[in-house]
Short mmCIF file of C-alpha atoms in Angstrom, two decimals:
data_model
loop_
_atom_site.label_atom_id
_atom_site.label_comp_id
_atom_site.label_asym_id
_atom_site.label_seq_id
_atom_site.Cartn_x
_atom_site.Cartn_y
_atom_site.Cartn_z
CA ASP V 1 -13.91 0.28 -69.62
CA ALA V 2 -10.82 -1.54 -67.73
CA ASP V 3 -10.48 -4.95 -68.70
CA VAL V 4 -9.53 -6.05 -64.87
CA THR V 5 -11.87 -4.66 -62.13
CA GLN V 6 -11.29 -5.04 -58.32
CA THR V 7 -13.95 -4.08 -56.03
CA PRO V 8 -13.93 -2.38 -53.46
CA ARG V 9 -10.84 0.00 -54.20
CA ASN V 10 -10.52 1.10 -50.48
CA ARG V 11 -11.92 -0.80 -47.40
CA ILE V 12 -11.47 -0.24 -43.60
CA THR V 13 -12.54 -3.25 -41.41
CA LYS V 14 -11.85 -4.26 -37.97
CA THR V 15 -10.02 -7.26 -36.77
CA GLY V 16 -12.12 -10.34 -36.67
CA LYS V 17 -14.34 -9.30 -39.28
CA ARG V 18 -14.84 -11.49 -42.58
CA ILE V 19 -13.96 -9.59 -45.83
CA MET V 20 -14.37 -10.37 -49.44
CA LEU V 21 -12.23 -8.50 -52.22
CA GLU V 22 -13.74 -9.28 -55.76
CA CYS V 23 -11.89 -9.37 -59.04
CA SER V 24 -13.52 -9.37 -62.64
CA GLN V 25 -11.92 -9.63 -66.15
CA THR V 26 -13.11 -9.29 -69.86
CA LYS V 27 -9.87 -10.45 -71.27
CA GLY V 28 -11.28 -14.06 -71.73
CA HIS V 29 -8.21 -15.37 -69.49
CA ASP V 30 -7.94 -18.26 -67.78
CA ARG V 31 -5.39 -17.76 -65.15
CA MET V 32 -6.20 -15.32 -62.61
CA TYR V 33 -3.98 -14.46 -59.40
CA TRP V 34 -4.08 -12.74 -56.02
CA TYR V 35 -0.93 -10.69 -54.88
CA ARG V 36 -0.55 -8.49 -51.67
CA GLN V 37 2.10 -5.75 -51.92
CA ASP V 38 3.75 -4.53 -48.56
CA PRO V 39 5.94 -1.73 -48.45
CA GLY V 40 9.48 -2.59 -49.09
CA LEU V 41 8.46 -5.97 -50.17
CA GLY V 42 7.78 -7.45 -53.78
CA LEU V 43 4.29 -8.58 -54.81
CA ARG V 44 3.69 -11.74 -53.00
CA LEU V 45 1.47 -14.28 -54.30
CA ILE V 46 -1.36 -15.53 -52.10
CA TYR V 47 -3.50 -18.07 -54.36
CA TYR V 48 -3.83 -18.41 -58.09
CA SER V 49 -6.24 -20.43 -60.43
CA PHE V 50 -5.86 -21.89 -63.80
CA ASP V 51 -9.44 -22.64 -64.26
CA VAL V 52 -12.69 -22.69 -62.36
CA LYS V 53 -11.72 -26.15 -61.06
CA ASP V 54 -8.00 -25.62 -60.50
CA ILE V 55 -7.00 -23.51 -57.54
CA ASN V 56 -3.46 -23.44 -55.90
CA LYS V 57 -2.03 -21.96 -52.93
CA GLY V 58 0.79 -19.44 -53.53
CA GLU V 59 3.70 -18.53 -50.80
CA ILE V 60 1.38 -16.63 -48.39
CA SER V 61 -2.14 -18.37 -48.56
CA ASP V 62 -2.50 -18.55 -44.52
CA GLY V 63 -5.69 -16.63 -43.48
CA TYR V 64 -7.03 -16.29 -46.86
CA SER V 65 -9.32 -18.30 -49.26
CA VAL V 66 -10.31 -17.82 -52.85
CA SER V 67 -13.39 -18.75 -54.79
CA ARG V 68 -13.37 -18.81 -58.66
CA GLN V 69 -17.02 -18.54 -59.35
CA ALA V 70 -16.54 -18.30 -63.21
CA GLN V 71 -13.63 -17.84 -65.74
CA ALA V 72 -14.18 -14.20 -65.40
CA LYS V 73 -14.55 -13.95 -61.44
CA PHE V 74 -12.06 -14.62 -58.81
CA SER V 75 -12.60 -13.73 -55.03
CA LEU V 76 -10.44 -13.60 -52.11
CA SER V 77 -11.68 -13.69 -48.62
CA LEU V 78 -10.32 -13.08 -45.21
CA GLU V 79 -12.42 -15.15 -43.06
CA SER V 80 -11.24 -13.12 -39.66
CA ALA V 81 -9.12 -10.09 -40.59
CA ILE V 82 -5.97 -9.08 -38.75
CA PRO V 83 -4.16 -5.91 -38.65
CA ASN V 84 -0.86 -7.65 -40.70
CA GLN V 85 -3.33 -8.22 -43.46
CA THR V 86 -3.45 -4.47 -44.11
CA ALA V 87 -2.24 -4.31 -47.47
CA LEU V 88 -2.50 -3.38 -51.00
CA TYR V 89 -4.01 -6.35 -52.79
CA PHE V 90 -3.67 -6.70 -56.49
CA CYS V 91 -5.54 -9.31 -58.95
CA ALA V 92 -4.10 -10.26 -62.14
CA THR V 93 -5.01 -12.15 -65.17
CA ARG V 94 -2.94 -14.13 -68.11
CA SER V 95 -3.55 -16.12 -70.73
CA GLY V 96 -3.16 -20.07 -70.28
CA SER V 97 -3.09 -21.11 -73.83
CA ARG V 98 -0.47 -23.06 -75.22
CA GLY V 99 2.35 -20.62 -76.81
CA THR V 100 2.00 -18.09 -74.40
CA LYS V 101 5.35 -17.89 -73.01
CA GLN V 102 5.47 -14.34 -74.10
CA GLU V 103 2.21 -13.35 -72.60
CA THR V 104 2.25 -10.87 -69.77
CA GLN V 105 0.09 -10.40 -66.61
CA TYR V 106 -2.62 -7.64 -66.61
CA PHE V 107 -3.33 -6.13 -63.03
CA GLY V 108 -6.51 -4.58 -61.66
CA PRO V 109 -6.39 -1.27 -60.03
CA GLY V 110 -5.66 -2.75 -56.41
CA THR V 111 -7.70 -2.51 -53.34
CA ARG V 112 -6.22 -0.89 -50.44
CA LEU V 113 -7.37 -2.85 -46.99
CA LEU V 114 -6.71 -1.18 -43.56
CA VAL V 115 -7.41 -3.58 -40.91
CA LEU V 116 -7.96 -1.65 -37.33
CA ILE O 1 20.62 -16.69 -56.21
CA LEU O 2 17.08 -18.20 -54.93
CA ASN O 3 15.08 -15.01 -55.25
CA VAL O 4 14.38 -11.96 -57.62
CA GLU O 5 16.58 -9.24 -56.55
CA GLN O 6 16.65 -5.84 -57.91
CA SER O 7 19.07 -3.08 -57.58
CA PRO O 8 19.26 -0.18 -56.70
CA GLN O 9 16.16 -0.11 -54.32
CA SER O 10 15.45 3.78 -55.29
CA LEU O 11 17.22 6.00 -57.70
CA HIS O 12 17.16 9.98 -57.94
CA VAL O 13 18.24 11.30 -61.56
CA GLN O 14 18.05 14.52 -63.53
CA GLU O 15 16.06 15.16 -66.50
CA GLY O 16 17.99 14.28 -69.54
CA ASP O 17 20.19 11.52 -67.65
CA SER O 18 20.54 8.00 -68.96
CA THR O 19 20.25 5.38 -65.95
CA ASN O 20 20.01 1.63 -65.87
CA PHE O 21 19.00 -1.10 -63.08
CA THR O 22 19.60 -4.90 -62.35
CA CYS O 23 17.64 -7.77 -62.04
CA SER O 24 19.07 -10.76 -60.65
CA PHE O 25 17.03 -14.19 -60.85
CA PRO O 26 17.39 -18.09 -60.35
CA SER O 27 19.16 -19.38 -63.42
CA SER O 28 18.05 -22.53 -63.11
CA ASN O 29 14.70 -23.77 -64.57
CA PHE O 30 14.42 -20.30 -66.20
CA TYR O 31 10.89 -19.79 -68.27
CA ALA O 32 10.55 -15.87 -68.61
CA LEU O 33 11.73 -12.84 -67.30
CA HIS O 34 8.98 -9.63 -66.96
CA TRP O 35 9.42 -6.18 -66.45
CA TYR O 36 6.70 -4.00 -65.26
CA ARG O 37 6.31 -0.24 -64.68
CA TRP O 38 4.37 1.05 -61.65
CA GLU O 39 3.07 4.51 -61.31
CA THR O 40 1.66 5.45 -58.04
CA ALA O 41 -1.96 5.06 -57.68
CA LYS O 42 -1.90 2.82 -60.89
CA SER O 43 -1.61 -0.71 -61.86
CA PRO O 44 1.63 -2.33 -62.90
CA GLU O 45 1.62 -2.55 -66.67
CA ALA O 46 3.86 -4.76 -68.62
CA LEU O 47 7.20 -3.45 -70.28
CA PHE O 48 8.73 -6.35 -71.76
CA VAL O 49 8.77 -10.16 -71.58
CA MET O 50 11.92 -11.78 -72.33
CA THR O 51 12.37 -15.68 -72.95
CA LEU O 52 15.67 -16.38 -74.63
CA ASN O 53 19.48 -15.95 -73.64
CA GLY O 54 20.76 -12.70 -75.33
CA ASP O 55 17.34 -11.13 -75.93
CA GLU O 56 17.03 -7.19 -76.40
CA LYS O 57 13.86 -5.55 -76.28
CA LYS O 58 13.00 -2.06 -76.97
CA LYS O 59 10.29 0.45 -76.51
CA GLY O 60 10.94 3.83 -77.18
CA ARG O 61 13.65 5.32 -74.50
CA ILE O 62 13.44 2.08 -72.76
CA SER O 63 15.36 -1.19 -73.50
CA ALA O 64 16.12 -4.06 -71.43
CA THR O 65 18.72 -7.19 -71.92
CA LEU O 66 18.59 -10.75 -70.58
CA ASN O 67 21.36 -13.24 -69.67
CA THR O 68 19.72 -16.24 -68.63
CA LYS O 69 22.96 -18.19 -68.17
CA GLU O 70 24.24 -16.36 -65.24
CA GLY O 71 20.66 -14.82 -64.24
CA TYR O 72 20.32 -11.31 -64.72
CA SER O 73 18.72 -8.63 -66.85
CA TYR O 74 19.39 -4.83 -67.16
CA LEU O 75 16.64 -2.26 -67.98
CA TYR O 76 18.02 0.89 -69.66
CA ILE O 77 16.29 4.49 -69.76
CA LYS O 78 17.70 6.78 -72.07
CA GLY O 79 17.42 10.64 -71.54
CA SER O 80 15.30 10.27 -68.51
CA GLN O 81 12.03 12.38 -68.47
CA PRO O 82 9.68 13.30 -65.37
CA GLU O 83 6.89 10.97 -66.57
CA ASP O 84 9.64 7.76 -66.19
CA SER O 85 9.08 8.13 -62.40
CA ALA O 86 8.02 5.01 -61.53
CA THR O 87 8.63 1.94 -59.62
CA TYR O 88 10.20 -0.56 -61.92
CA LEU O 89 9.51 -4.60 -61.15
CA CYS O 90 11.15 -7.24 -62.48
CA ALA O 91 9.61 -10.85 -61.99
CA SER O 92 10.76 -14.20 -63.07
CA PHE O 93 8.86 -17.04 -64.29
CA THR O 94 10.17 -20.69 -63.56
CA GLY O 95 9.13 -24.04 -63.15
CA GLY O 96 7.27 -24.12 -66.55
CA GLY O 97 5.52 -20.92 -66.02
CA ASN O 98 3.22 -21.69 -63.34
CA LYS O 99 3.82 -18.16 -61.30
CA LEU O 100 5.80 -15.24 -61.28
CA THR O 101 8.37 -14.45 -58.38
CA PHE O 102 8.74 -10.51 -58.31
CA GLY O 103 11.43 -8.61 -57.03
CA THR O 104 11.31 -5.45 -54.35
CA GLY O 105 11.33 -3.04 -57.34
CA THR O 106 13.52 0.02 -58.15
CA GLN O 107 12.04 3.21 -57.48
CA LEU O 108 12.87 5.95 -60.04
CA LYS O 109 12.45 9.76 -59.51
CA VAL O 110 13.40 11.70 -62.13
CA GLU O 111 13.52 15.68 -61.23
CA LEU O 112 13.59 18.62 -63.57
#
């Protein structure tokens, strides 16, 4: 089974609809991240969380909100979807323990979202 | 350099060719430099994490070097194979390692 899972994998929605993307991990990591990827642009950070009570905005948080329901779950919501939020969304996790400078991020399979 | 920049943007090589790409990143407040390999329809997967100036890492035919003083890293692929075709992403951790800043990637296509 995959360590980092995302649901749904693909979603088509209409402008103005509320949508939630979910991420779960079994790696026991403290840190979780949401990114979006657009053609020609790098992965851009939307929100990140270091634990259940520590949530931080990334570089492109406008129009998004998140919820860290448990250490293993981190959800991304689009309160009122708009077409320019059409993108590929990735969740990622990373260990936050001391001495983890060498730790990589582990990515989920991605959610492809189309907003009409 | 304020952002993470990668070059070239894309690259087509023949099977057996050796190739290399460049990642430039802010050298101030450097924490770590990551390389990821991203195949179409899959998740990005980590190749290397490098933290020290002069670091060299190797995994099979792929290797990477790091210069933190001047803010660049090279990724080398020796004897490219079609299965090496992917987008190679680099990302820099700054400011104590709170978050990664990604480059736009180098898209490699290895042709028979």
